[in-house]
PDB file of C-alpha atoms in Angstrom:
ATOM      1  CA  MET S   1       0.000   0.000   0.000  1.00 38.00           C
ATOM      2  CA  VAL S   2       1.655   3.187  -1.214  1.00 39.00           C
ATOM      3  CA  MET S   3       1.443   6.558   0.478  1.00 41.00           C
ATOM      4  CA  GLU S   4       0.755   9.804  -1.344  1.00 43.00           C
ATOM      5  CA  GLY S   5       3.609  12.272  -1.003  1.00 40.00           C
ATOM      6  CA  ARG S   6       5.950   9.572   0.317  1.00 41.00           C
ATOM      7  CA  VAL S   7       8.711  10.959   2.498  1.00 41.00           C
ATOM      8  CA  SER S   8      11.973  10.931   0.593  1.00 40.00           C
ATOM      9  CA  GLU S   9      15.479  12.291   0.563  1.00 40.00           C
ATOM     10  CA  ASP S  10      14.222  15.439  -1.265  1.00 56.00           C
ATOM     11  CA  LEU S  11      13.052  17.002   2.009  1.00 73.00           C
ATOM     12  CA  THR S  12      15.242  20.014   2.753  1.00 85.00           C
ATOM     13  CA  PRO S  13      16.502  21.775   5.889  1.00 89.00           C
ATOM     14  CA  ARG S  14      14.028  24.570   5.038  1.00 90.00           C
ATOM     15  CA  TYR S  15      11.154  22.077   5.281  1.00 92.00           C
ATOM     16  CA  TYR S  16      12.260  20.853   8.709  1.00 93.00           C
ATOM     17  CA  ALA S  17      12.932  24.407   9.905  1.00 93.00           C
ATOM     18  CA  LEU S  18       9.419  25.513   8.901  1.00 93.00           C
ATOM     19  CA  CYS S  19       7.957  22.478  10.678  1.00 94.00           C
ATOM     20  CA  ALA S  20       9.947  23.316  13.819  1.00 96.00           C
ATOM     21  CA  ILE S  21       8.885  26.984  13.720  1.00 95.00           C
ATOM     22  CA  GLY S  22       5.275  25.956  13.130  1.00 95.00           C
ATOM     23  CA  GLY S  23       5.410  23.515  16.040  1.00 96.00           C
ATOM     24  CA  MET S  24       7.003  26.105  18.331  1.00 96.00           C
ATOM     25  CA  LEU S  25       4.454  28.832  17.586  1.00 96.00           C
ATOM     26  CA  SER S  26       1.411  26.551  17.591  1.00 95.00           C
ATOM     27  CA  ALA S  27       2.322  24.773  20.843  1.00 94.00           C
ATOM     28  CA  GLY S  28       3.463  27.912  22.669  1.00 94.00           C
ATOM     29  CA  THR S  29       0.366  29.974  21.857  1.00 94.00           C
ATOM     30  CA  THR S  30      -2.187  27.224  22.514  1.00 92.00           C
ATOM     31  CA  HIS S  31      -0.626  26.283  25.849  1.00 90.00           C
ATOM     32  CA  LEU S  32      -0.543  29.945  26.821  1.00 93.00           C
ATOM     33  CA  ALA S  33      -4.269  30.253  26.057  1.00 90.00           C
ATOM     34  CA  ILE S  34      -5.218  27.330  28.318  1.00 87.00           C
ATOM     35  CA  THR S  35      -3.081  28.388  31.296  1.00 91.00           C
ATOM     36  CA  PRO S  36      -6.159  28.867  33.586  1.00 91.00           C
ATOM     37  CA  LEU S  37      -7.264  25.272  32.993  1.00 87.00           C
ATOM     38  CA  ASP S  38      -3.707  24.054  33.615  1.00 87.00           C
ATOM     39  CA  VAL S  39      -3.616  25.914  36.946  1.00 90.00           C
ATOM     40  CA  LEU S  40      -6.808  24.097  38.020  1.00 91.00           C
ATOM     41  CA  LYS S  41      -5.457  20.729  36.860  1.00 84.00           C
ATOM     42  CA  VAL S  42      -2.124  21.041  38.687  1.00 85.00           C
ATOM     43  CA  ASN S  43      -3.731  22.148  41.953  1.00 88.00           C
ATOM     44  CA  MET S  44      -6.293  19.326  41.812  1.00 86.00           C
ATOM     45  CA  GLN S  45      -3.436  16.848  41.337  1.00 80.00           C
ATOM     46  CA  VAL S  46      -1.234  18.253  44.090  1.00 82.00           C
ATOM     47  CA  HIS S  47      -4.000  19.033  46.635  1.00 86.00           C
ATOM     48  CA  PRO S  48      -6.758  16.485  45.837  1.00 85.00           C
ATOM     49  CA  ILE S  49      -8.448  16.721  49.252  1.00 86.00           C
ATOM     50  CA  LYS S  50      -8.678  20.501  49.261  1.00 89.00           C
ATOM     51  CA  TYR S  51      -9.649  20.744  45.595  1.00 88.00           C
ATOM     52  CA  TYR S  52     -11.995  17.796  45.125  1.00 83.00           C
ATOM     53  CA  SER S  53     -13.751  19.128  42.002  1.00 86.00           C
ATOM     54  CA  ILE S  54     -13.217  21.632  39.202  1.00 86.00           C
ATOM     55  CA  SER S  55     -15.747  24.075  40.678  1.00 90.00           C
ATOM     56  CA  SER S  56     -14.314  23.867  44.219  1.00 90.00           C
ATOM     57  CA  CYS S  57     -10.790  24.396  42.891  1.00 92.00           C
ATOM     58  CA  PHE S  58     -11.869  27.389  40.803  1.00 93.00           C
ATOM     59  CA  THR S  59     -13.834  29.151  43.545  1.00 94.00           C
ATOM     60  CA  THR S  60     -11.292  28.449  46.306  1.00 94.00           C
ATOM     61  CA  LEU S  61      -8.323  29.684  44.257  1.00 92.00           C
ATOM     62  CA  LEU S  62     -10.179  32.851  43.283  1.00 93.00           C
ATOM     63  CA  ARG S  63     -11.213  33.516  46.884  1.00 93.00           C
ATOM     64  CA  GLU S  64      -7.765  32.897  48.386  1.00 92.00           C
ATOM     65  CA  GLN S  65      -5.423  34.289  45.714  1.00 90.00           C
ATOM     66  CA  GLY S  66      -7.506  36.454  43.388  1.00 92.00           C
ATOM     67  CA  PRO S  67      -8.081  36.311  39.586  1.00 92.00           C
ATOM     68  CA  SER S  68      -4.379  36.594  38.769  1.00 91.00           C
ATOM     69  CA  VAL S  69      -3.826  33.071  40.131  1.00 90.00           C
ATOM     70  CA  LEU S  70      -5.390  31.648  36.965  1.00 92.00           C
ATOM     71  CA  TRP S  71      -2.456  32.948  34.919  1.00 93.00           C
ATOM     72  CA  LYS S  72       0.311  31.710  37.184  1.00 89.00           C
ATOM     73  CA  GLY S  73       3.003  29.925  35.233  1.00 88.00           C
ATOM     74  CA  TRP S  74       2.088  31.445  31.858  1.00 92.00           C
ATOM     75  CA  THR S  75       5.713  32.129  30.966  1.00 91.00           C
ATOM     76  CA  GLY S  76       6.601  28.482  31.597  1.00 90.00           C
ATOM     77  CA  LYS S  77       3.669  27.409  29.438  1.00 91.00           C
ATOM     78  CA  PHE S  78       4.604  29.670  26.537  1.00 94.00           C
ATOM     79  CA  PHE S  79       8.379  29.221  26.431  1.00 95.00           C
ATOM     80  CA  GLY S  80       8.534  25.651  27.734  1.00 94.00           C
ATOM     81  CA  TYR S  81       5.865  24.184  25.517  1.00 94.00           C
ATOM     82  CA  GLY S  82       7.040  26.318  22.628  1.00 96.00           C
ATOM     83  CA  ALA S  83      10.458  24.659  22.905  1.00 96.00           C
ATOM     84  CA  GLN S  84       8.809  21.264  23.242  1.00 96.00           C
ATOM     85  CA  GLY S  85       6.555  21.875  20.241  1.00 96.00           C
ATOM     86  CA  GLY S  86       9.433  22.934  18.030  1.00 97.00           C
ATOM     87  CA  CYS S  87      11.309  19.727  18.817  1.00 97.00           C
ATOM     88  CA  ARG S  88       8.188  17.519  18.814  1.00 96.00           C
ATOM     89  CA  PHE S  89       6.905  18.530  15.375  1.00 96.00           C
ATOM     90  CA  GLY S  90      10.155  19.409  13.665  1.00 96.00           C
ATOM     91  CA  LEU S  91      12.044  16.307  14.758  1.00 97.00           C
ATOM     92  CA  TYR S  92       9.013  14.070  14.129  1.00 97.00           C
ATOM     93  CA  GLU S  93       9.094  15.112  10.474  1.00 94.00           C
ATOM     94  CA  TYR S  94      12.861  14.625  10.396  1.00 95.00           C
ATOM     95  CA  PHE S  95      12.813  11.171  11.961  1.00 96.00           C
ATOM     96  CA  LYS S  96       9.832  10.130   9.828  1.00 93.00           C
ATOM     97  CA  GLY S  97      11.892  11.005   6.758  1.00 90.00           C
ATOM     98  CA  VAL S  98      14.898   9.065   8.028  1.00 92.00           C
ATOM     99  CA  TYR S  99      12.981   5.972   9.146  1.00 92.00           C
ATOM    100  CA  SER S 100      10.756   5.906   6.035  1.00 88.00           C
ATOM    101  CA  ASN S 101      13.831   5.653   3.838  1.00 87.00           C
ATOM    102  CA  VAL S 102      15.729   3.208   6.060  1.00 89.00           C
ATOM    103  CA  LEU S 103      12.829   0.941   7.069  1.00 85.00           C
ATOM    104  CA  VAL S 104      11.276   0.733   3.624  1.00 77.00           C
ATOM    105  CA  ASP S 105       9.566  -2.624   4.160  1.00 74.00           C
ATOM    106  CA  GLN S 106       8.283  -1.908   7.653  1.00 74.00           C
ATOM    107  CA  ASN S 107       4.649  -1.275   8.549  1.00 82.00           C
ATOM    108  CA  LYS S 108       3.926   2.458   8.307  1.00 87.00           C
ATOM    109  CA  ASN S 109       2.519   2.557  11.830  1.00 89.00           C
ATOM    110  CA  PHE S 110       5.881   1.366  13.169  1.00 92.00           C
ATOM    111  CA  VAL S 111       7.536   4.350  11.461  1.00 93.00           C
ATOM    112  CA  PHE S 112       4.995   6.750  13.019  1.00 94.00           C
ATOM    113  CA  LEU S 113       5.525   5.312  16.512  1.00 95.00           C
ATOM    114  CA  LEU S 114       9.324   5.207  16.278  1.00 96.00           C
ATOM    115  CA  SER S 115       9.571   8.724  14.822  1.00 96.00           C
ATOM    116  CA  SER S 116       7.349  10.290  17.477  1.00 97.00           C
ATOM    117  CA  ALA S 117       9.138   8.483  20.325  1.00 97.00           C
ATOM    118  CA  SER S 118      12.557   9.595  19.066  1.00 97.00           C
ATOM    119  CA  ALA S 119      11.461  13.217  18.680  1.00 97.00           C
ATOM    120  CA  GLU S 120       9.789  13.290  22.092  1.00 97.00           C
ATOM    121  CA  VAL S 121      12.998  12.428  23.939  1.00 97.00           C
ATOM    122  CA  PHE S 122      14.598  15.667  22.726  1.00 97.00           C
ATOM    123  CA  ALA S 123      11.352  17.603  23.187  1.00 97.00           C
ATOM    124  CA  ASN S 124      11.189  16.653  26.870  1.00 95.00           C
ATOM    125  CA  LEU S 125      14.817  17.508  27.535  1.00 96.00           C
ATOM    126  CA  ALA S 126      13.911  21.008  26.298  1.00 96.00           C
ATOM    127  CA  LEU S 127      10.662  21.171  28.291  1.00 95.00           C
ATOM    128  CA  CYS S 128      11.727  19.725  31.642  1.00 94.00           C
ATOM    129  CA  PRO S 129      13.386  22.799  33.265  1.00 94.00           C
ATOM    130  CA  PHE S 130      10.428  25.021  32.328  1.00 94.00           C
ATOM    131  CA  GLU S 131       7.928  22.461  33.617  1.00 90.00           C
ATOM    132  CA  ALA S 132       9.782  22.124  36.927  1.00 90.00           C
ATOM    133  CA  VAL S 133       9.428  25.850  37.613  1.00 91.00           C
ATOM    134  CA  LYS S 134       5.886  26.138  36.205  1.00 90.00           C
ATOM    135  CA  VAL S 135       4.362  23.422  38.389  1.00 86.00           C
ATOM    136  CA  ARG S 136       5.920  24.913  41.545  1.00 88.00           C
ATOM    137  CA  VAL S 137       4.739  28.420  40.650  1.00 88.00           C
ATOM    138  CA  GLN S 138       1.189  27.162  40.104  1.00 87.00           C
ATOM    139  CA  ALA S 139       0.878  24.945  43.204  1.00 84.00           C
ATOM    140  CA  GLN S 140       3.081  26.777  45.734  1.00 85.00           C
ATOM    141  CA  PRO S 141       1.836  30.380  46.226  1.00 81.00           C
ATOM    142  CA  CYS S 142       5.022  31.591  47.895  1.00 82.00           C
ATOM    143  CA  PHE S 143       7.547  29.923  45.573  1.00 87.00           C
ATOM    144  CA  ALA S 144       7.950  32.518  42.820  1.00 84.00           C
ATOM    145  CA  LYS S 145       6.032  34.782  40.437  1.00 85.00           C
ATOM    146  CA  GLY S 146       7.254  33.149  37.239  1.00 83.00           C
ATOM    147  CA  LEU S 147      10.229  31.849  35.265  1.00 86.00           C
ATOM    148  CA  PHE S 148      12.577  34.764  35.805  1.00 87.00           C
ATOM    149  CA  ASP S 149      12.627  34.551  39.596  1.00 89.00           C
ATOM    150  CA  GLY S 150      11.700  30.863  39.679  1.00 90.00           C
ATOM    151  CA  PHE S 151      14.751  29.578  37.779  1.00 91.00           C
ATOM    152  CA  PRO S 152      17.398  31.054  40.136  1.00 92.00           C
ATOM    153  CA  LYS S 153      15.364  30.124  43.226  1.00 91.00           C
ATOM    154  CA  LEU S 154      15.033  26.496  42.142  1.00 92.00           C
ATOM    155  CA  TYR S 155      18.717  26.297  41.214  1.00 93.00           C
ATOM    156  CA  ALA S 156      19.744  27.775  44.578  1.00 92.00           C
ATOM    157  CA  SER S 157      17.662  25.259  46.548  1.00 90.00           C
ATOM    158  CA  GLU S 158      18.081  22.064  44.504  1.00 89.00           C
ATOM    159  CA  GLY S 159      20.790  22.656  41.924  1.00 91.00           C
ATOM    160  CA  THR S 160      20.623  21.288  38.375  1.00 89.00           C
ATOM    161  CA  ARG S 161      18.935  18.134  39.627  1.00 88.00           C
ATOM    162  CA  GLY S 162      15.882  20.164  40.594  1.00 87.00           C
ATOM    163  CA  PHE S 163      15.205  21.038  36.963  1.00 91.00           C
ATOM    164  CA  TYR S 164      15.216  17.392  35.908  1.00 91.00           C
ATOM    165  CA  ARG S 165      13.672  15.790  39.000  1.00 84.00           C
ATOM    166  CA  GLY S 166      10.593  14.823  37.008  1.00 81.00           C
ATOM    167  CA  LEU S 167      12.316  13.865  33.743  1.00 90.00           C
ATOM    168  CA  ILE S 168      11.614  10.115  33.954  1.00 87.00           C
ATOM    169  CA  PRO S 169       7.869  10.442  34.668  1.00 80.00           C
ATOM    170  CA  LEU S 170       7.736  13.325  32.173  1.00 85.00           C
ATOM    171  CA  LEU S 171       9.141  10.973  29.537  1.00 90.00           C
ATOM    172  CA  GLY S 172       6.718   8.336  30.798  1.00 82.00           C
ATOM    173  CA  ARG S 173       3.857  10.779  30.261  1.00 80.00           C
ATOM    174  CA  ASN S 174       4.851  12.415  27.006  1.00 87.00           C
ATOM    175  CA  ILE S 175       6.457   9.610  24.992  1.00 92.00           C
ATOM    176  CA  PRO S 176       3.321   7.388  25.092  1.00 89.00           C
ATOM    177  CA  PHE S 177       1.182  10.499  24.543  1.00 89.00           C
ATOM    178  CA  SER S 178       3.222  11.583  21.529  1.00 94.00           C
ATOM    179  CA  MET S 179       3.301   8.082  20.039  1.00 94.00           C
ATOM    180  CA  VAL S 180      -0.471   7.703  20.365  1.00 92.00           C
ATOM    181  CA  MET S 181      -1.119  11.291  19.279  1.00 94.00           C
ATOM    182  CA  PHE S 182       0.908  11.193  16.053  1.00 96.00           C
ATOM    183  CA  SER S 183      -0.179   7.666  15.143  1.00 95.00           C
ATOM    184  CA  THR S 184      -3.855   8.462  15.781  1.00 94.00           C
ATOM    185  CA  PHE S 185      -3.540  11.684  13.791  1.00 96.00           C
ATOM    186  CA  GLU S 186      -1.920   9.992  10.803  1.00 95.00           C
ATOM    187  CA  HIS S 187      -4.481   7.167  10.735  1.00 94.00           C
ATOM    188  CA  SER S 188      -7.372   9.597  11.275  1.00 95.00           C
ATOM    189  CA  VAL S 189      -6.263  11.763   8.346  1.00 95.00           C
ATOM    190  CA  ASP S 190      -5.973   8.668   6.159  1.00 93.00           C
ATOM    191  CA  PHE S 191      -9.412   7.398   7.281  1.00 94.00           C
ATOM    192  CA  LEU S 192     -11.134  10.751   6.762  1.00 94.00           C
ATOM    193  CA  TYR S 193      -9.807  11.282   3.230  1.00 93.00           C
ATOM    194  CA  ARG S 194     -10.439   7.710   2.143  1.00 91.00           C
ATOM    195  CA  ASN S 195     -13.856   7.130   3.742  1.00 91.00           C
ATOM    196  CA  MET S 196     -15.444  10.546   4.345  1.00 90.00           C
ATOM    197  CA  VAL S 197     -13.994  13.074   1.899  1.00 89.00           C
ATOM    198  CA  LYS S 198     -13.293  10.418  -0.763  1.00 87.00           C
ATOM    199  CA  ARG S 199     -10.962  12.521  -2.823  1.00 88.00           C
ATOM    200  CA  LYS S 200      -7.225  13.138  -2.902  1.00 88.00           C
ATOM    201  CA  LYS S 201      -5.842  15.713  -0.511  1.00 90.00           C
ATOM    202  CA  GLU S 202      -4.512  17.930  -3.270  1.00 88.00           C
ATOM    203  CA  ASP S 203      -7.966  18.028  -4.873  1.00 90.00           C
ATOM    204  CA  CYS S 204      -9.513  19.491  -1.692  1.00 91.00           C
ATOM    205  CA  SER S 205      -9.708  23.170  -0.798  1.00 92.00           C
ATOM    206  CA  ILE S 206      -7.530  24.603   1.959  1.00 94.00           C
ATOM    207  CA  GLY S 207     -10.623  24.872   4.177  1.00 94.00           C
ATOM    208  CA  GLN S 208     -11.437  21.183   3.666  1.00 94.00           C
ATOM    209  CA  GLN S 209      -7.859  20.167   4.406  1.00 95.00           C
ATOM    210  CA  LEU S 210      -7.774  22.205   7.611  1.00 96.00           C
ATOM    211  CA  GLY S 211     -11.155  20.719   8.585  1.00 96.00           C
ATOM    212  CA  VAL S 212      -9.661  17.234   8.299  1.00 96.00           C
ATOM    213  CA  THR S 213      -6.673  18.418  10.319  1.00 97.00           C
ATOM    214  CA  CYS S 214      -8.937  19.637  13.150  1.00 96.00           C
ATOM    215  CA  LEU S 215     -11.020  16.440  13.303  1.00 95.00           C
ATOM    216  CA  ALA S 216      -7.902  14.256  13.298  1.00 96.00           C
ATOM    217  CA  GLY S 217      -6.235  16.539  15.850  1.00 95.00           C
ATOM    218  CA  TYR S 218      -9.134  16.289  18.297  1.00 92.00           C
ATOM    219  CA  ALA S 219      -9.180  12.501  18.049  1.00 92.00           C
ATOM    220  CA  ALA S 220      -5.414  12.393  18.595  1.00 93.00           C
ATOM    221  CA  GLY S 221      -5.507  14.666  21.650  1.00 89.00           C
ATOM    222  CA  SER S 222      -8.415  12.890  23.346  1.00 85.00           C
ATOM    223  CA  VAL S 223      -6.921   9.409  23.017  1.00 87.00           C
ATOM    224  CA  GLY S 224      -3.464  10.600  24.037  1.00 84.00           C
ATOM    225  CA  SER S 225      -4.682  12.375  27.180  1.00 81.00           C
ATOM    226  CA  PHE S 226      -6.239   9.191  28.572  1.00 80.00           C
ATOM    227  CA  ILE S 227      -3.128   7.111  27.896  1.00 81.00           C
ATOM    228  CA  SER S 228      -0.768   9.580  29.585  1.00 78.00           C
ATOM    229  CA  ASN S 229      -2.889  10.606  32.604  1.00 80.00           C
ATOM    230  CA  PRO S 230      -1.149   8.341  35.178  1.00 82.00           C
ATOM    231  CA  ALA S 231       2.283   9.781  34.428  1.00 78.00           C
ATOM    232  CA  ASP S 232       0.879  13.327  34.496  1.00 76.00           C
ATOM    233  CA  ASN S 233      -0.276  12.795  38.102  1.00 79.00           C
ATOM    234  CA  ILE S 234       3.142  11.418  39.053  1.00 80.00           C
ATOM    235  CA  VAL S 235       4.930  14.430  37.522  1.00 73.00           C
ATOM    236  CA  SER S 236       2.884  16.884  39.592  1.00 74.00           C
ATOM    237  CA  SER S 237       3.465  14.857  42.756  1.00 75.00           C
ATOM    238  CA  LEU S 238       7.256  14.686  42.322  1.00 73.00           C
ATOM    239  CA  TYR S 239       7.695  18.346  41.371  1.00 66.00           C
ATOM    240  CA  ASN S 240       5.792  19.495  44.463  1.00 66.00           C
ATOM    241  CA  ARG S 241       7.701  17.203  46.838  1.00 64.00           C
ATOM    242  CA  LYS S 242       4.646  15.109  47.675  1.00 68.00           C
ATOM    243  CA  ALA S 243       6.913  12.102  47.175  1.00 66.00           C
ATOM    244  CA  ASP S 244      10.676  11.591  46.904  1.00 69.00           C
ATOM    245  CA  SER S 245      10.619   8.680  44.457  1.00 72.00           C
ATOM    246  CA  LEU S 246       8.581   7.244  41.614  1.00 74.00           C
ATOM    247  CA  ALA S 247       7.489   4.224  43.648  1.00 79.00           C
ATOM    248  CA  LEU S 248       6.423   6.373  46.610  1.00 81.00           C
ATOM    249  CA  ALA S 249       4.451   8.704  44.325  1.00 79.00           C
ATOM    250  CA  ILE S 250       2.546   5.762  42.840  1.00 80.00           C
ATOM    251  CA  ARG S 251       1.840   4.328  46.305  1.00 81.00           C
ATOM    252  CA  ASN S 252       0.651   7.677  47.670  1.00 81.00           C
ATOM    253  CA  ILE S 253      -1.655   8.407  44.746  1.00 80.00           C
ATOM    254  CA  GLY S 254      -3.053   4.888  44.412  1.00 82.00           C
ATOM    255  CA  LEU S 255      -3.357   2.808  41.256  1.00 77.00           C
ATOM    256  CA  ALA S 256      -6.985   3.710  40.494  1.00 79.00           C
ATOM    257  CA  ASN S 257      -6.402   7.419  41.154  1.00 82.00           C
ATOM    258  CA  LEU S 258      -3.498   7.444  38.707  1.00 81.00           C
ATOM    259  CA  PHE S 259      -5.986   6.942  35.891  1.00 76.00           C
ATOM    260  CA  THR S 260      -8.961   8.926  37.210  1.00 76.00           C
ATOM    261  CA  ARG S 261      -7.589  11.894  39.192  1.00 80.00           C
ATOM    262  CA  SER S 262      -7.989  15.113  37.149  1.00 73.00           C
ATOM    263  CA  LEU S 263      -8.880  13.080  34.018  1.00 78.00           C
ATOM    264  CA  PRO S 264     -12.038  15.083  33.091  1.00 78.00           C
ATOM    265  CA  ILE S 265     -10.268  18.435  33.224  1.00 76.00           C
ATOM    266  CA  ARG S 266      -7.223  16.985  31.475  1.00 76.00           C
ATOM    267  CA  MET S 267      -9.350  15.729  28.576  1.00 77.00           C
ATOM    268  CA  LEU S 268     -11.045  19.143  28.502  1.00 76.00           C
ATOM    269  CA  LEU S 269      -7.565  20.686  28.464  1.00 74.00           C
ATOM    270  CA  VAL S 270      -5.759  18.432  26.008  1.00 81.00           C
ATOM    271  CA  GLY S 271      -8.361  17.705  23.319  1.00 83.00           C
ATOM    272  CA  PRO S 272      -9.006  21.331  22.258  1.00 84.00           C
ATOM    273  CA  SER S 273      -5.345  22.228  22.826  1.00 85.00           C
ATOM    274  CA  ILE S 274      -4.052  19.560  20.454  1.00 91.00           C
ATOM    275  CA  THR S 275      -6.759  20.452  17.914  1.00 93.00           C
ATOM    276  CA  LEU S 276      -5.630  24.080  17.933  1.00 92.00           C
ATOM    277  CA  GLN S 277      -1.983  23.044  17.745  1.00 94.00           C
ATOM    278  CA  TRP S 278      -2.577  20.995  14.596  1.00 96.00           C
ATOM    279  CA  PHE S 279      -4.733  23.766  13.093  1.00 96.00           C
ATOM    280  CA  PHE S 280      -2.108  26.470  13.689  1.00 95.00           C
ATOM    281  CA  TYR S 281       0.712  24.117  12.688  1.00 96.00           C
ATOM    282  CA  ASP S 282      -0.877  23.243   9.334  1.00 96.00           C
ATOM    283  CA  THR S 283      -1.883  26.875   8.741  1.00 96.00           C
ATOM    284  CA  ILE S 284       1.756  27.916   9.193  1.00 94.00           C
ATOM    285  CA  LYS S 285       2.851  25.100   6.863  1.00 93.00           C
ATOM    286  CA  ILE S 286       0.369  26.278   4.210  1.00 93.00           C
ATOM    287  CA  LEU S 287       1.604  29.868   4.537  1.00 93.00           C
ATOM    288  CA  GLY S 288       5.129  28.532   4.069  1.00 90.00           C
ATOM    289  CA  GLY S 289       4.145  26.715   0.878  1.00 89.00           C
ATOM    290  CA  LEU S 290       4.049  23.228   2.427  1.00 90.00           C
ATOM    291  CA  PRO S 291       1.256  20.622   2.279  1.00 90.00           C
ATOM    292  CA  THR S 292      -0.917  19.907   5.316  1.00 93.00           C
ATOM    293  CA  SER S 293       0.112  17.088   7.657  1.00 93.00           C
ATOM    294  CA  GLY S 294      -0.786  13.429   7.384  1.00 90.00           C
ATOM    295  CA  GLU S 295      -0.184  10.805   4.728  1.00 82.00           C
ATOM    296  CA  VAL S 296      -2.979   9.240   2.691  1.00 79.00           C
ATOM    297  CA  THR S 297      -2.910   5.848   0.969  1.00 73.00           C
ATOM    298  CA  THR S 298      -3.409   6.016  -2.781  1.00 60.00           C
ATOM    299  CA  ASP S 299      -6.139   3.393  -2.967  1.00 54.00           C
ATOM    300  CA  THR S 300      -8.830   5.841  -1.800  1.00 46.00           C
ATOM    301  CA  LYS S 301     -12.393   4.834  -2.488  1.00 48.00           C
ATOM    302  CA  GLY S 302     -13.216   6.873  -5.520  1.00 45.00           C
ATOM    303  CA  GLY S 303      -9.757   8.412  -5.168  1.00 43.00           C
ATOM    304  CA  GLY S 304      -8.971  11.142  -7.558  1.00 41.00           C
ATOM    305  CA  ARG S 305     -12.541  12.120  -8.356  1.00 36.00           C
ATOM    306  CA  ALA S 306     -13.301  15.804  -8.296  1.00 33.00           C
TER     307      ALA S 306
END
């Protein structure tokens, strides 16, 4: 089964640079926009008894710390997730090109999974220091106001290790998420063009292509958020010193709570966020003269019809 627009050695550094810039801008801006929801999520994870529901968390935070609390950690969201997005999207395209040409006879899904996992390792190394400061700023009122005073304060108290305390669970959260997200997106794009749109991508208008991108992006974000929820709870616990080790964090939270704690707000947070990321990412690619994301098999039902 052949893919339209098969990845080849013709891809240029300009292509990868545009993908990285698109990923950086799309991830940074969308994560900035959902900062208030992230503040609620982190506090519900770190203080589950005090904040037992979304409404109780919202009203209590507003009463105790004022409206500005909802934007705590916005600098970490924008710069940290911008750096992650640049690596996640740019390196995914790079590794997909490399693996597609090296593993010619392999199942395409294996290439998607391997490419996204490889890219996510670098993406999380870029994100981790920002995330370490952001989570503390959001859940510890007296820690710091943001990145610029948070970075030196964290370094003074914990050294370099403090910035990467949560790296392993962060990788445990984001690598499965990224693998599921990119794979689901690619398969969703293929399914939508072949079974719903029933015409080749290049025969569709820009609006139709971006519509497919949004539908596939929402499916990818929703599935990925469920898969990665346990590790997300562990990350918040470790960063806020609720546990000193991975095993202790799991024992304190409880196996069932790993999957259910903060899941509704996380799905509310991640689904629209990933949809917007893909929409902005593909819009930037179009403006740069590149095709929208996702590969489509050539044996579309009625493929090629206008």
